[in-house]
PDB file of C-alpha atoms in Angstrom:
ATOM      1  CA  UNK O 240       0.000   0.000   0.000  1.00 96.00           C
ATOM      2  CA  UNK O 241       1.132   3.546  -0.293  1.00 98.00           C
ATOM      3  CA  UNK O 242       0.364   5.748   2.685  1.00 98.00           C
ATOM      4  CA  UNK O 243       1.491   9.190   2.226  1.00 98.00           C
ATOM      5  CA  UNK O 244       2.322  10.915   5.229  1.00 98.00           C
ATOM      6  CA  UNK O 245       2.756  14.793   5.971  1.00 98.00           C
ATOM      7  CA  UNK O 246       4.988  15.770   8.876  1.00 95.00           C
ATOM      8  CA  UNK O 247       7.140  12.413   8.013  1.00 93.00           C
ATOM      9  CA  UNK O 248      10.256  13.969   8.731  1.00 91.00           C
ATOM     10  CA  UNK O 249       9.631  14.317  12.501  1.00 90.00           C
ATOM     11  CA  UNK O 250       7.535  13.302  15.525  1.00 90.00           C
ATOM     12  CA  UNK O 251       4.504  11.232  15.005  1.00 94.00           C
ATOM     13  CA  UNK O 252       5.292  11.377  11.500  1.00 95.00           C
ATOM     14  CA  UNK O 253       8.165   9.959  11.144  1.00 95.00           C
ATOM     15  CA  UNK O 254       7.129   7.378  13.384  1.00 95.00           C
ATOM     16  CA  UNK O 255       4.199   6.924  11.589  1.00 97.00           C
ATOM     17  CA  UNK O 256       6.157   6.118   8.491  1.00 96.00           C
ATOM     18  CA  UNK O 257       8.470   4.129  10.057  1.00 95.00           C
ATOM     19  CA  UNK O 258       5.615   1.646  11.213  1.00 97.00           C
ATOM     20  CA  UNK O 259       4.086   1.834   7.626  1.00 97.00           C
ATOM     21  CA  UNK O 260       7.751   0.756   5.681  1.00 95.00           C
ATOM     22  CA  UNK O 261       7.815  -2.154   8.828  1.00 96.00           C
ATOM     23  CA  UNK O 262       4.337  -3.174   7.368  1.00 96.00           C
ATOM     24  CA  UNK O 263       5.808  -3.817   4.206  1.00 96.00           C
ATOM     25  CA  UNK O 264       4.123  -0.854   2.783  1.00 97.00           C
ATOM     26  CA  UNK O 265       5.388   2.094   1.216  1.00 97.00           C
ATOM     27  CA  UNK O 266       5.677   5.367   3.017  1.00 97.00           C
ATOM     28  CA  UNK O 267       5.646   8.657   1.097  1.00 97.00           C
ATOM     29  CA  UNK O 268       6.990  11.518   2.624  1.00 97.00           C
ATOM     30  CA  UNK O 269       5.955  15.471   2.759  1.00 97.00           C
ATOM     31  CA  UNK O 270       7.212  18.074   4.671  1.00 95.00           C
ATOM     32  CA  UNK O 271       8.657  21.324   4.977  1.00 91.00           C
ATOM     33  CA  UNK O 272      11.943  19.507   5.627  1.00 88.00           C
ATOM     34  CA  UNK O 273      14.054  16.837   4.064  1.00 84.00           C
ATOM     35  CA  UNK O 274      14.160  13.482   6.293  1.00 78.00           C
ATOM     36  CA  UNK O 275      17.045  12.908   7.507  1.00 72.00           C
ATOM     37  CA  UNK O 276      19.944  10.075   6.272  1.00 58.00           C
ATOM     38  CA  UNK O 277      18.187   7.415   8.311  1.00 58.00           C
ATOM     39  CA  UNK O 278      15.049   8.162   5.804  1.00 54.00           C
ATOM     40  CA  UNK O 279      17.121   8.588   2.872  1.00 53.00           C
ATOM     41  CA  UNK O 280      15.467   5.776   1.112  1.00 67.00           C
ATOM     42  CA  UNK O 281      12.134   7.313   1.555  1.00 82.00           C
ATOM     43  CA  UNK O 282      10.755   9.160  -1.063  1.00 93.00           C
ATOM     44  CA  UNK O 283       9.531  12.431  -0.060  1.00 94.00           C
ATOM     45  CA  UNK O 284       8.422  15.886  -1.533  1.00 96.00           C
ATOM     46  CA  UNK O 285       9.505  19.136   0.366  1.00 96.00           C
ATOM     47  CA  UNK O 286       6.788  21.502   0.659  1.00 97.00           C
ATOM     48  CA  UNK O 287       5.376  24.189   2.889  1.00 97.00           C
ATOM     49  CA  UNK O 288       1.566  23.412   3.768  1.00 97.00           C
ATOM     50  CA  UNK O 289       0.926  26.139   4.604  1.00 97.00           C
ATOM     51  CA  UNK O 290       0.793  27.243   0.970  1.00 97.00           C
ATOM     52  CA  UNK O 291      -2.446  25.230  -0.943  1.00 97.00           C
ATOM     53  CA  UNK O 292      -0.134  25.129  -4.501  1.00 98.00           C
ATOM     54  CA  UNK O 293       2.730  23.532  -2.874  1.00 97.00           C
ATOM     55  CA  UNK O 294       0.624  21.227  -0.661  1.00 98.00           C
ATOM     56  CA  UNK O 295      -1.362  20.040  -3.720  1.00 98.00           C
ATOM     57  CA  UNK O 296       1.744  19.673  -6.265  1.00 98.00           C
ATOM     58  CA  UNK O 297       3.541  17.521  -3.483  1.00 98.00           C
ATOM     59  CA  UNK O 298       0.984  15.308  -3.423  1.00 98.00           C
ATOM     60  CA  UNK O 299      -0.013  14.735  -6.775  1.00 98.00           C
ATOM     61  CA  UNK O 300       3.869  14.354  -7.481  1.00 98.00           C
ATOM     62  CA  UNK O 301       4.245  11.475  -4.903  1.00 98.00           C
ATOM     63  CA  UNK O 302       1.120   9.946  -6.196  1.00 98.00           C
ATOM     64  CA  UNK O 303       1.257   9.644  -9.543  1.00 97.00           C
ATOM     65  CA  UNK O 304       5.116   8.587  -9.097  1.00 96.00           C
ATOM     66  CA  UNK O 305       3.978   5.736  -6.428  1.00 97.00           C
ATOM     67  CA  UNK O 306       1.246   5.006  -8.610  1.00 97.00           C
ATOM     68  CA  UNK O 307      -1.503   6.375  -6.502  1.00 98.00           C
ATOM     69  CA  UNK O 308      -2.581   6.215  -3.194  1.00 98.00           C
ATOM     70  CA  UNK O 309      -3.846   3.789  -0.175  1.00 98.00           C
ATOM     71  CA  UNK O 310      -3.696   6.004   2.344  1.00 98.00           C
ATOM     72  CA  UNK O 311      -3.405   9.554   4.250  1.00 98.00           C
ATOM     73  CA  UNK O 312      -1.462  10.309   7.244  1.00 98.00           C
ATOM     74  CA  UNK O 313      -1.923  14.269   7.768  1.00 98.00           C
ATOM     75  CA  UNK O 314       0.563  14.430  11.133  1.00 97.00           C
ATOM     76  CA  UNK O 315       1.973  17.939  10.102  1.00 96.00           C
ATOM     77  CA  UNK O 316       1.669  20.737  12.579  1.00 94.00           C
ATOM     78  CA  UNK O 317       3.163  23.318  14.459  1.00 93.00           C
ATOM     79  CA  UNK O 318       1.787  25.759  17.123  1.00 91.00           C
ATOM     80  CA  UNK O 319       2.708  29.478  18.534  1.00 91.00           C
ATOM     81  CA  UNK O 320       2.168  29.387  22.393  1.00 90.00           C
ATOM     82  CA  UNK O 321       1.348  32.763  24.321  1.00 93.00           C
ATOM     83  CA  UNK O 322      -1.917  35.019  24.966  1.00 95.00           C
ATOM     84  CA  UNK O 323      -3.525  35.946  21.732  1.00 96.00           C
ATOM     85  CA  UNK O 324      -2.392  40.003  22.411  1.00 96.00           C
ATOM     86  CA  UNK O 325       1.367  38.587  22.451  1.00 95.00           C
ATOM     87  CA  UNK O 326       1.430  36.613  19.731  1.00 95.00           C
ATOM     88  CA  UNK O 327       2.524  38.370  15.678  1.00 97.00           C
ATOM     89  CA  UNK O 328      -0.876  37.953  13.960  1.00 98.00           C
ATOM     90  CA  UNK O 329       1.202  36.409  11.129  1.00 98.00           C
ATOM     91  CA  UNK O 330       2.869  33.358  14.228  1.00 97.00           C
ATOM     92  CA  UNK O 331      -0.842  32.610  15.015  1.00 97.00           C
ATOM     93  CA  UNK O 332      -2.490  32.600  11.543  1.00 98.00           C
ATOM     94  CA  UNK O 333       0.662  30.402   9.773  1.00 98.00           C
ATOM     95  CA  UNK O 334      -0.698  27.649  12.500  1.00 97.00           C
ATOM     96  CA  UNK O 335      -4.357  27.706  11.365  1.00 98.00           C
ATOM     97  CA  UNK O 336      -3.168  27.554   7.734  1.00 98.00           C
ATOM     98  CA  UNK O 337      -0.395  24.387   8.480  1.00 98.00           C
ATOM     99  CA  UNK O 338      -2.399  22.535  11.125  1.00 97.00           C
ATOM    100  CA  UNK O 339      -5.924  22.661   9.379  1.00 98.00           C
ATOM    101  CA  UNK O 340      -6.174  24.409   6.131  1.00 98.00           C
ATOM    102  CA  UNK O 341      -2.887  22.683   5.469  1.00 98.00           C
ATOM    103  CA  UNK O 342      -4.801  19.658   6.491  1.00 98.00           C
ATOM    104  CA  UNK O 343      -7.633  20.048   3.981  1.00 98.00           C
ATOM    105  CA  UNK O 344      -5.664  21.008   0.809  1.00 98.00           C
ATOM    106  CA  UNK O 345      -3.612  17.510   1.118  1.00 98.00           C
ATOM    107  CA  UNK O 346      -6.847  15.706   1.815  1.00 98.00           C
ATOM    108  CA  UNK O 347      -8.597  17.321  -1.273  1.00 98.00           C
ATOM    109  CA  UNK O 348      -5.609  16.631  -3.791  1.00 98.00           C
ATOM    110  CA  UNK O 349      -5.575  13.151  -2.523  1.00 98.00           C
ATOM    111  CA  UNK O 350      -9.420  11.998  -2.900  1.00 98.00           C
ATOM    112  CA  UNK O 351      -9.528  11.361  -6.760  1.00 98.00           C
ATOM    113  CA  UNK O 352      -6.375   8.659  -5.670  1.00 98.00           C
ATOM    114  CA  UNK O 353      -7.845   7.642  -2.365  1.00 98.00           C
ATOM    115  CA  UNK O 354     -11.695   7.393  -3.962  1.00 98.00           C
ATOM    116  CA  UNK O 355     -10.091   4.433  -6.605  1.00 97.00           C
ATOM    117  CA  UNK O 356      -9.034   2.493  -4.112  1.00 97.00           C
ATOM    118  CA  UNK O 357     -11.149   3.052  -1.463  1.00 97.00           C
ATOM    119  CA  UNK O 358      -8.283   4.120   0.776  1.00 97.00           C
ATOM    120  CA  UNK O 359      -8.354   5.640   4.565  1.00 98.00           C
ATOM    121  CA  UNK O 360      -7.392   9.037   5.560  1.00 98.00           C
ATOM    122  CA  UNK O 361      -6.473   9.745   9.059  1.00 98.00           C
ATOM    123  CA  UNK O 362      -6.374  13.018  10.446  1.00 98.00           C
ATOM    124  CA  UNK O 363      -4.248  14.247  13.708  1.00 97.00           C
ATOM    125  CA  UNK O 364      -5.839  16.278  16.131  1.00 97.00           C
ATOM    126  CA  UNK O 365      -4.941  16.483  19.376  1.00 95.00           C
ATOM    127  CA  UNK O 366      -6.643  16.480  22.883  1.00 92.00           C
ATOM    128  CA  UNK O 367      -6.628  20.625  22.927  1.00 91.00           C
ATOM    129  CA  UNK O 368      -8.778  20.056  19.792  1.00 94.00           C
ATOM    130  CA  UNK O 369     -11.143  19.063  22.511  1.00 94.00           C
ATOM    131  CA  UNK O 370     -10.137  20.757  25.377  1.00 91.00           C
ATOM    132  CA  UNK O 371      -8.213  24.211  25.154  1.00 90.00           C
ATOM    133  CA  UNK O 372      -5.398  25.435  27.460  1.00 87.00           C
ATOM    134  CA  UNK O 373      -4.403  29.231  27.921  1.00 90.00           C
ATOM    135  CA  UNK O 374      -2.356  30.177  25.618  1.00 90.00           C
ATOM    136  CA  UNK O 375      -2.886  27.882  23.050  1.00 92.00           C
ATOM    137  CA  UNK O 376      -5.701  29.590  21.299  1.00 96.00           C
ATOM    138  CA  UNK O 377      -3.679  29.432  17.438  1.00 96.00           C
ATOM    139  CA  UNK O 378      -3.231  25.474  18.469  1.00 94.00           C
ATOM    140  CA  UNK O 379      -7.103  24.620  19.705  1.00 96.00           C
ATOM    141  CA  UNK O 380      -8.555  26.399  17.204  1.00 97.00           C
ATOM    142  CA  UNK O 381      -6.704  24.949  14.306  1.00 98.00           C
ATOM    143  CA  UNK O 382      -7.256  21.397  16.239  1.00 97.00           C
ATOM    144  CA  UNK O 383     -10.802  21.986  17.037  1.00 98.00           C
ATOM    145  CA  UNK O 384     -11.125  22.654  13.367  1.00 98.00           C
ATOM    146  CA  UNK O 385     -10.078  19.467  12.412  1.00 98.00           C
ATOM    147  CA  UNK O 386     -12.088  17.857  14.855  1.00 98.00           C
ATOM    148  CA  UNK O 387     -15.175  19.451  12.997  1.00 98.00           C
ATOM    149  CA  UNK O 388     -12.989  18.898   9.286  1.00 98.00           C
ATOM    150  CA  UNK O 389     -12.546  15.284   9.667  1.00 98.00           C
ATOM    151  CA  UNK O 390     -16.328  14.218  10.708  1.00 98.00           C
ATOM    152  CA  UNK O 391     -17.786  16.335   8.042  1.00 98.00           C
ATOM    153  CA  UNK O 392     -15.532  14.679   5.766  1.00 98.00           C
ATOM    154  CA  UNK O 393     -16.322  11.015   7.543  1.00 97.00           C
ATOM    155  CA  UNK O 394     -20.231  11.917   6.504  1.00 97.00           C
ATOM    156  CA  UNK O 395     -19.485  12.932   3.019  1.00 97.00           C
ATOM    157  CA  UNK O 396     -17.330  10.384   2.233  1.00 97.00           C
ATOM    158  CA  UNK O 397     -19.037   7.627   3.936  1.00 95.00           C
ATOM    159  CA  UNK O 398     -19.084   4.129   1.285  1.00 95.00           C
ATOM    160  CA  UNK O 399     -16.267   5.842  -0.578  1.00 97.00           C
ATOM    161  CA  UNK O 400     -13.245   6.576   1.288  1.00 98.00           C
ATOM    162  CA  UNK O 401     -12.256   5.200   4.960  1.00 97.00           C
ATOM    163  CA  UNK O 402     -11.527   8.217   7.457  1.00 98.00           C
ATOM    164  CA  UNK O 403     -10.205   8.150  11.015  1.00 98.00           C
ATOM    165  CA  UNK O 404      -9.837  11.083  13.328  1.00 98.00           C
ATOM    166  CA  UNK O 405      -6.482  10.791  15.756  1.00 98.00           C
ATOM    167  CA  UNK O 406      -6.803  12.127  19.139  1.00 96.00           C
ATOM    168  CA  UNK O 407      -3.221  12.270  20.450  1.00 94.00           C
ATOM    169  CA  UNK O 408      -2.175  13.273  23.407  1.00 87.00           C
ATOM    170  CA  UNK O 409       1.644  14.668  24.694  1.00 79.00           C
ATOM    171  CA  UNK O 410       4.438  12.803  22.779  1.00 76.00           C
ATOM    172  CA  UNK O 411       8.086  12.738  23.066  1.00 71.00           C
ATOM    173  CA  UNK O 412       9.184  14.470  20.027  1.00 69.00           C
ATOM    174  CA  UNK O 413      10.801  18.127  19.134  1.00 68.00           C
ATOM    175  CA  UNK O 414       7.652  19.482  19.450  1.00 67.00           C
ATOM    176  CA  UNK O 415       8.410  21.539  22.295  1.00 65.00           C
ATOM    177  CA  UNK O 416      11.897  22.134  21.461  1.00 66.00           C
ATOM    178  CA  UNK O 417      12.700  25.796  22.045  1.00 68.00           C
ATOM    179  CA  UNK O 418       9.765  27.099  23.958  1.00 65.00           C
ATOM    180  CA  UNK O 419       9.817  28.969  26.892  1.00 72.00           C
ATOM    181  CA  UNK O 420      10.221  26.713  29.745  1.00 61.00           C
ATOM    182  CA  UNK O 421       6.695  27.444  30.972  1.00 65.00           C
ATOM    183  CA  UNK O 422       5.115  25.748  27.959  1.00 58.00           C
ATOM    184  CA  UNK O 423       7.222  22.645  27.738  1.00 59.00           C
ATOM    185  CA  UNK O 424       5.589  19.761  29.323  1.00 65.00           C
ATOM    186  CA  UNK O 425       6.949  18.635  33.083  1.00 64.00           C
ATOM    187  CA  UNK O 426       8.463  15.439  34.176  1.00 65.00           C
ATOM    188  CA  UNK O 427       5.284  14.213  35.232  1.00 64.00           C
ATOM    189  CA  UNK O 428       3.733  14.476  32.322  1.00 64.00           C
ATOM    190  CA  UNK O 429       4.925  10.914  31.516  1.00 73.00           C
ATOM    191  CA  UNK O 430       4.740  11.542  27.274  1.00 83.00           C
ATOM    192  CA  UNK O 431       3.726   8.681  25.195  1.00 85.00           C
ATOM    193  CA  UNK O 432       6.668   7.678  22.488  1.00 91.00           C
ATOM    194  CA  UNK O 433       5.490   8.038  19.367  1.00 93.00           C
ATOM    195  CA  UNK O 434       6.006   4.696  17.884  1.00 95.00           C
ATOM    196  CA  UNK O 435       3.209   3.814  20.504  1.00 92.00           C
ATOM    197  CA  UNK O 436       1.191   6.415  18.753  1.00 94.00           C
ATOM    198  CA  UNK O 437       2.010   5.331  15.330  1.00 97.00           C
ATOM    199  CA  UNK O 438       0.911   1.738  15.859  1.00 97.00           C
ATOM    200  CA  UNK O 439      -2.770   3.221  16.460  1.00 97.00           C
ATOM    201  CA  UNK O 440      -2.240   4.645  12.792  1.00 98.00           C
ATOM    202  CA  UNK O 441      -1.621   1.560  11.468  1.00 98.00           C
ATOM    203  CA  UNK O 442      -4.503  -0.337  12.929  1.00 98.00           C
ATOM    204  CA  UNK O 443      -6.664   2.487  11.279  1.00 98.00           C
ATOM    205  CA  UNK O 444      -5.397   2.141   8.120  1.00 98.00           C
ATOM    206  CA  UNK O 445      -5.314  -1.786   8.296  1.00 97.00           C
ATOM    207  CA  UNK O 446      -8.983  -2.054   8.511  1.00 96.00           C
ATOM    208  CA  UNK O 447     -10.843  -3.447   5.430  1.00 94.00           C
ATOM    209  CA  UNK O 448     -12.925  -1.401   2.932  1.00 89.00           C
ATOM    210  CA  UNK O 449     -15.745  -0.889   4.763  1.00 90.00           C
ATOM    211  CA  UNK O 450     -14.993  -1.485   8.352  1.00 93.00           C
ATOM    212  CA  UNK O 451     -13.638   1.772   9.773  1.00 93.00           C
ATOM    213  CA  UNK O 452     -12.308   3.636  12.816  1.00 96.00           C
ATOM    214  CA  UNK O 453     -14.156   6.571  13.307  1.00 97.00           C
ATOM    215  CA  UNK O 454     -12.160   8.202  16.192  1.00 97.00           C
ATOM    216  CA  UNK O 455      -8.528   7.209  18.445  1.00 96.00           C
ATOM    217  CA  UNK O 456      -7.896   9.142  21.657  1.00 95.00           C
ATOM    218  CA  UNK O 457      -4.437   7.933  22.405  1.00 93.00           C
ATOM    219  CA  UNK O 458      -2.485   9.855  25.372  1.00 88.00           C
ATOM    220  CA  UNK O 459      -0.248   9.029  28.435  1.00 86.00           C
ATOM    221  CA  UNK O 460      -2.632   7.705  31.689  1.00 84.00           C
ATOM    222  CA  UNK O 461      -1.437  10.799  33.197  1.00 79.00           C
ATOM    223  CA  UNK O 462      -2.594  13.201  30.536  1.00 75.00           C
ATOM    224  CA  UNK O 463      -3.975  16.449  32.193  1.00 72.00           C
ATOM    225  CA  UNK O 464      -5.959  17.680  29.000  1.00 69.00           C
ATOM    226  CA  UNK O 465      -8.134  14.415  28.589  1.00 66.00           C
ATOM    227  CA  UNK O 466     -10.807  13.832  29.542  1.00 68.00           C
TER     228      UNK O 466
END
């Protein structure tokens, strides 16, 4: 199968497409960054989401040289922590458009693939997608919006294409890397690894045409934003 993943070069993506290639499937990379040597072999597309053109081109590009497409892993996403008065306008808009416009533009370019083979998409939220924090309003919004995004989409596409909303919690990953201490998680918050995360992926995507999971909540037992 080919699963196209954004965000692969990092995080839950890159975990994600690690578990995919250990499938025996074929991972397919995008992101605003090249992987790294130890994902050299995996092909990949560098684009910023944020921008619709380049979004759509990378995708089109990776399917039509895989072949076409199984599967959609949209992990990609970024945030801009502080009060909504301290944060440049342009910080907390770029996360709406990566996290879910970003979101729908890959999703839309993929569904003439996804719609011949009756593939999956799953979409990553996050538990502030159904709970907000201060000072994470760019973040919950953009997450609540894919909350809404992805089961609208689950009712259109219903009989057509598989789609799975992903509820993550905190995860070990550069995430948090150079943010103020104050918004980096503490030691108890006991982070899930995100190879644990990406297994819940794969189960999604594993399903047969026409048996789907609707929605994952995956987080650490000790997860303060859920439930």
């Amino acid at each position: 199968m080919n699963i196209l993943i954004t965000g692969g070069a990092s995080g839950l993506g890159r975990a994600t497409a690690e578990a995919v290639e250990k499938e025996g499937w074929r991972p397919l990379v995008v992101d605003v960054r090249q992987p790294d040597q130890r994902s050299s072999s995996v092909d990949h597309v560098t684009a910023d989401l944020a921008d619709r053109r380049e979004a759509e081109r990378a995708v089109r590009e990776l399917a039509e040289r895989a072949g076409g497409l199984d599967g959609v892993v949209t992990a990609a996403g970024i945030d801009a922590c502080g009060r909504l008065e301290d944060v440049p306008a342009a910080d907390w808009e770029r996360v709406i458009q990566v996290n879910l416009l970003g979101t729908a533009a890959v999703v839309r370019a993929a569904l003439p693939y996804l719609k011949h083979t009756r593939g999956k998409v799953v979409t990553c939220a996050s538990t502030l997608g159904l709970r907000p924090l201060s000072d994470a309003s760019a973040y919950s919004a953009s997450k609540f919006g894919v909350v809404g995004f992805t089961r609208g989409l689950a009712i259109e596409l219903r009989g057509e294409v598989g789609v799975t909303l992903l509820i993550p919690g905190g995860m070990r990953t550069s995430f948090f890397d150079g943010r103020p201490e104050q918004y980096k998680p503490g030691p108890e918050a006991g982070l899930n690894d995100p190879a644990d995360v990406a297994q819940a992926v794969v189960f999604a995507l594993r399903q047969p045409a026409g048996c789907e999971v609707r929605e994952l909540v995956v987080c650490p037992s000790t997860e303060t934003s859920w439930p």
